[in-house]
Amino acid sequence: MSETTHNSFSTLPLSGPKGVYLAPSLLAADYSKLAEQLSDAEKAGVEVAHLDIMDGHFVPNLAMGPGLVKSIRPVTGVLFDVHLMISEPMRYVEAFADAGADHITVHVESEGNISAVIDRIHELGCSAGITLRPGTPVESLYPFLPKVELALVMTVEPGFGGQSFMESQVPKVAALRAWANAHGRPLHVEVDGGIKASNAAVVVNAGANVLVAGSSIYNKKSSVADSVAALRAAK
Ligand code: DX5
Ligand code: ZN
């Protein structure tokens, strides 16, 4: 079991000093200088880093194992938000918690007993999240909402960075925020996929308080600091 002191979403207020939380996705970073890309984001004031884990089975792509998470953990104090796009999350949650994850989100479509996976994530000292593919109805998350700290709305089909934002998914954000308000629960509502300055306001107005951003933060057009500032200034 992990001995790391976790700074998870369970202790993070819904709104930070800068308002909503930006969570740069390292999937879009330059892997030859991951540590630098991570500390650039931290210097720009982000509190969360989003780590996409893909097994080539749940999604067609492969990305990041626990060894990589462990190697970048000492670089930064930001909250490590691990998004598991893998078929059998129960087999791997302990490895990611031991590697330094603070938070672990699992897909409702993945195999096994999802409720038991959430319990295991909590036992390991992490906060837990539940997410869904764009084609999955938001109601499928409701049975799990009372026991998670975060619900993630995918605004692209999981598997690849750099895709276009699906506005059709915004009503799910509103539904999850309404559920949280109706139940008096401090639920973090995160969005992931195609988020950039031109659509950040749409998801924030719908109730999202954590915005994952890959290619709009890590790209060749502007520095990490400028991209973070542009997202923060988005209205
Ligand atoms: C997609 C991943 C995303 C991805 C987002 O499967 O879950 O986190 O990195 O990248 P952008 O922001 O480029 O769509
Ligand atoms: Zn993701």
Coordinates of C-alpha atoms and ligand atoms in Angstrom, one line a residue:
M1 CA 0.0 0.0 0.0
S2 CA 1.1 3.5 -0.7
E3 CA 2.8 5.5 2.0
T4 CA 2.5 8.8 0.1
T5 CA 0.7 11.6 1.8
H6 CA -2.2 12.2 -0.7
N7 CA -3.4 15.6 -1.7
S8 CA -6.6 14.3 -3.3
F9 CA -9.8 15.7 -4.7
S10 CA -11.5 14.9 -1.4
T11 CA -9.6 17.8 0.3
L12 CA -9.6 20.2 -2.6
P13 CA -12.4 22.8 -2.5
L14 CA -14.6 23.0 -5.5
S15 CA -13.2 26.4 -6.4
G16 CA -9.5 27.2 -6.0
P17 CA -7.8 30.6 -5.6
K18 CA -7.9 31.0 -9.4
G19 CA -11.4 29.7 -9.8
V20 CA -11.7 26.5 -11.8
Y21 CA -8.8 24.0 -11.9
L22 CA -6.8 23.4 -15.1
A23 CA -5.4 19.9 -15.4
P24 CA -2.8 19.7 -18.2
S25 CA -2.8 16.3 -19.9
L26 CA 0.7 15.0 -20.2
L27 CA -0.4 12.9 -23.2
A28 CA 0.2 16.0 -25.3
A29 CA 3.6 16.8 -23.7
D30 CA 7.0 16.4 -25.3
Y31 CA 8.0 13.0 -23.7
S32 CA 11.7 13.8 -24.1
K33 CA 11.4 16.5 -21.4
L34 CA 8.4 15.4 -19.3
A35 CA 9.8 16.7 -16.1
E36 CA 10.4 20.2 -17.5
Q37 CA 6.9 20.2 -19.1
L38 CA 5.4 19.3 -15.8
S39 CA 7.3 21.9 -13.9
D40 CA 6.4 24.5 -16.5
A41 CA 2.7 23.8 -15.8
E42 CA 3.3 24.0 -12.0
K43 CA 5.1 27.4 -12.4
A44 CA 2.2 28.6 -14.4
G45 CA 0.1 27.9 -11.3
V46 CA -1.8 24.7 -12.2
E47 CA -2.7 22.5 -9.2
V48 CA -3.5 19.3 -11.1
A49 CA -1.8 17.1 -13.7
H50 CA -3.9 14.7 -15.7
L51 CA -2.3 11.4 -16.6
D52 CA -3.9 9.3 -19.3
I53 CA -3.3 5.5 -18.9
M54 CA -4.3 3.4 -22.0
D55 CA -4.0 -0.4 -22.4
G56 CA -4.5 -0.9 -26.1
H57 CA -7.7 -2.9 -25.3
F58 CA -10.2 -0.6 -23.7
V59 CA -9.0 2.0 -26.2
P60 CA -6.9 1.4 -29.3
N61 CA -3.9 3.4 -28.0
L62 CA -1.2 2.6 -25.5
A63 CA 0.0 5.2 -23.0
M64 CA 1.9 5.5 -19.6
G65 CA 2.4 2.8 -17.0
P66 CA 3.0 3.0 -13.3
G67 CA 6.8 3.2 -13.8
L68 CA 6.4 6.5 -15.7
V69 CA 4.1 7.9 -13.0
K70 CA 6.6 6.9 -10.3
S71 CA 9.5 8.6 -12.2
I72 CA 7.8 11.9 -12.5
R73 CA 6.2 12.0 -9.0
P74 CA 9.3 13.6 -7.3
V75 CA 9.3 16.4 -9.9
T76 CA 6.2 18.2 -8.6
G77 CA 3.7 18.6 -5.8
V78 CA 0.7 19.0 -8.1
L79 CA -2.2 16.6 -7.6
F80 CA -1.8 13.5 -9.9
D81 CA -5.1 12.8 -11.5
V82 CA -4.9 9.4 -13.1
H83 CA -7.5 8.6 -15.8
L84 CA -7.6 4.8 -16.4
M85 CA -8.7 3.9 -19.9
I86 CA -8.1 0.2 -19.2
S87 CA -10.3 -2.9 -19.3
E88 CA -9.5 -4.3 -15.9
P89 CA -8.9 -1.4 -13.4
M90 CA -8.9 -3.6 -10.3
R91 CA -5.7 -5.3 -11.5
Y92 CA -3.8 -2.0 -11.6
V93 CA -5.2 0.6 -9.1
E94 CA -2.7 -0.5 -6.4
A95 CA 0.3 -0.1 -8.8
F96 CA -0.8 3.4 -9.7
A97 CA -1.5 4.4 -6.1
D98 CA 2.0 3.1 -5.1
A99 CA 3.5 5.0 -8.0
G100 CA 2.1 8.3 -6.6
A101 CA -1.4 8.8 -7.9
D102 CA -3.5 11.1 -5.7
H103 CA -6.7 10.5 -7.6
I104 CA -7.9 7.6 -9.8
T105 CA -10.8 7.8 -12.3
V106 CA -12.3 4.6 -13.8
H107 CA -14.6 4.1 -16.7
V108 CA -18.1 2.8 -15.9
E109 CA -17.8 0.7 -19.1
S110 CA -14.7 -1.2 -17.8
E111 CA -14.8 -4.8 -16.6
G112 CA -15.4 -6.0 -13.0
N113 CA -17.2 -4.7 -10.0
I114 CA -16.9 -0.9 -10.4
S115 CA -18.2 -0.2 -6.9
A116 CA -15.5 -2.5 -5.5
V117 CA -12.8 -0.7 -7.6
I118 CA -14.0 2.6 -6.1
D119 CA -13.7 1.1 -2.6
R120 CA -10.2 -0.1 -3.3
I121 CA -9.1 3.3 -4.6
H122 CA -10.3 4.8 -1.3
E123 CA -8.5 2.1 0.7
L124 CA -5.3 3.0 -1.1
G125 CA -5.7 6.6 0.1
C126 CA -6.7 8.2 -3.2
S127 CA -9.9 10.0 -4.1
A128 CA -12.0 8.2 -6.8
G129 CA -13.7 9.3 -9.9
I130 CA -16.1 7.7 -12.4
T131 CA -16.3 8.5 -16.1
L132 CA -18.0 7.5 -19.3
R133 CA -17.6 7.4 -23.1
P134 CA -19.6 9.9 -25.1
G135 CA -22.1 7.2 -26.2
T136 CA -22.9 6.1 -22.6
P137 CA -25.9 7.8 -20.9
V138 CA -25.1 10.0 -17.9
E139 CA -27.6 8.0 -15.8
S140 CA -25.2 5.1 -15.8
L141 CA -23.0 7.1 -13.4
Y142 CA -25.7 7.9 -10.9
P143 CA -25.4 4.7 -8.8
F144 CA -21.8 5.5 -8.2
L145 CA -22.0 9.3 -7.5
P146 CA -22.7 9.0 -3.7
K147 CA -19.3 7.4 -3.3
V148 CA -16.9 9.3 -5.6
E149 CA -15.3 12.7 -5.3
L150 CA -15.2 13.4 -9.0
A151 CA -17.3 12.7 -12.1
L152 CA -15.6 13.1 -15.5
V153 CA -17.4 13.9 -18.7
M154 CA -15.5 12.8 -21.8
T155 CA -16.0 15.4 -24.5
V156 CA -14.1 13.3 -27.1
E157 CA -14.0 9.5 -27.7
P158 CA -11.3 8.3 -25.3
G159 CA -8.0 7.2 -26.8
F160 CA -6.3 10.1 -28.4
G161 CA -5.4 13.7 -27.8
G162 CA -6.1 16.6 -30.2
Q163 CA -9.6 15.7 -31.2
S164 CA -12.5 18.1 -31.5
F165 CA -14.7 19.0 -28.5
M166 CA -18.2 17.4 -28.6
E167 CA -20.7 20.0 -27.5
S168 CA -23.3 17.2 -27.4
Q169 CA -21.8 16.2 -24.1
V170 CA -22.3 19.5 -22.2
P171 CA -25.8 18.5 -20.9
K172 CA -24.1 15.7 -19.0
V173 CA -22.0 18.3 -17.2
A174 CA -25.2 20.2 -16.2
A175 CA -26.9 17.0 -15.1
L176 CA -24.0 16.0 -12.9
R177 CA -23.8 19.5 -11.3
A178 CA -27.6 19.4 -10.8
W179 CA -27.3 16.0 -9.1
A180 CA -24.5 17.2 -6.8
N181 CA -26.5 20.3 -5.8
A182 CA -29.7 18.3 -5.3
H183 CA -27.8 15.9 -3.0
G184 CA -25.7 18.5 -1.2
R185 CA -22.4 16.8 -2.3
P186 CA -19.2 18.6 -3.1
L187 CA -18.7 16.7 -6.3
H188 CA -15.9 17.8 -8.7
V189 CA -17.1 17.7 -12.3
E190 CA -14.3 17.4 -14.8
V191 CA -14.3 17.6 -18.5
D192 CA -11.7 16.0 -20.8
G193 CA -11.3 16.3 -24.6
G194 CA -10.8 19.2 -27.0
I195 CA -11.0 21.9 -24.2
K196 CA -9.5 25.2 -25.3
A197 CA -10.1 28.9 -24.7
S198 CA -13.0 29.1 -27.2
N199 CA -15.1 26.4 -25.4
A200 CA -13.9 26.7 -21.7
A201 CA -16.8 29.0 -20.8
V202 CA -19.4 26.6 -22.1
V203 CA -18.4 23.8 -19.8
V204 CA -17.7 26.1 -16.8
N205 CA -21.2 27.7 -17.2
A206 CA -22.7 24.2 -17.3
G207 CA -21.0 23.4 -14.0
A208 CA -17.6 21.9 -14.7
N209 CA -14.9 23.0 -12.2
V210 CA -11.9 20.9 -13.4
L211 CA -10.8 21.3 -17.1
V212 CA -8.4 18.8 -18.6
A213 CA -6.4 20.4 -21.5
G214 CA -3.8 18.5 -23.5
S215 CA -3.1 20.0 -26.9
S216 CA -4.3 23.5 -25.9
I217 CA -1.6 23.6 -23.2
Y218 CA 1.2 21.5 -24.8
N219 CA 1.7 22.7 -28.3
K220 CA 4.3 24.3 -30.6
K221 CA 2.3 27.5 -31.0
S222 CA 2.7 29.0 -27.5
S223 CA 4.4 28.5 -24.2
V224 CA 2.8 26.5 -21.4
A225 CA 2.5 29.7 -19.4
D226 CA 0.8 31.6 -22.2
S227 CA -1.6 28.7 -23.0
V228 CA -2.5 28.4 -19.3
A229 CA -3.1 32.2 -19.2
A230 CA -5.3 32.1 -22.3
L231 CA -7.4 29.3 -20.8
R232 CA -7.8 31.2 -17.5
A233 CA -8.8 34.4 -19.4
A234 CA -11.5 32.5 -21.4
K235 CA -14.9 33.9 -21.1
Ligands
DX5_1 C1 -8.2 11.3 -24.4 C2 -7.6 11.7 -23.1 C3 -7.5 13.2 -22.9 C4 -6.6 13.8 -23.9 C5 -7.0 15.2 -24.0 O1 -8.5 9.9 -24.3 O2 -8.5 11.2 -22.0 O3 -7.0 13.4 -21.5 O4 -5.2 13.9 -23.5 O5 -6.3 15.9 -25.0 P1 -6.8 17.1 -25.7 O6 -7.0 18.2 -24.7 O7 -5.8 17.4 -26.8 O8 -8.2 16.8 -26.4
ZN2 ZN -8.0 11.9 -19.9

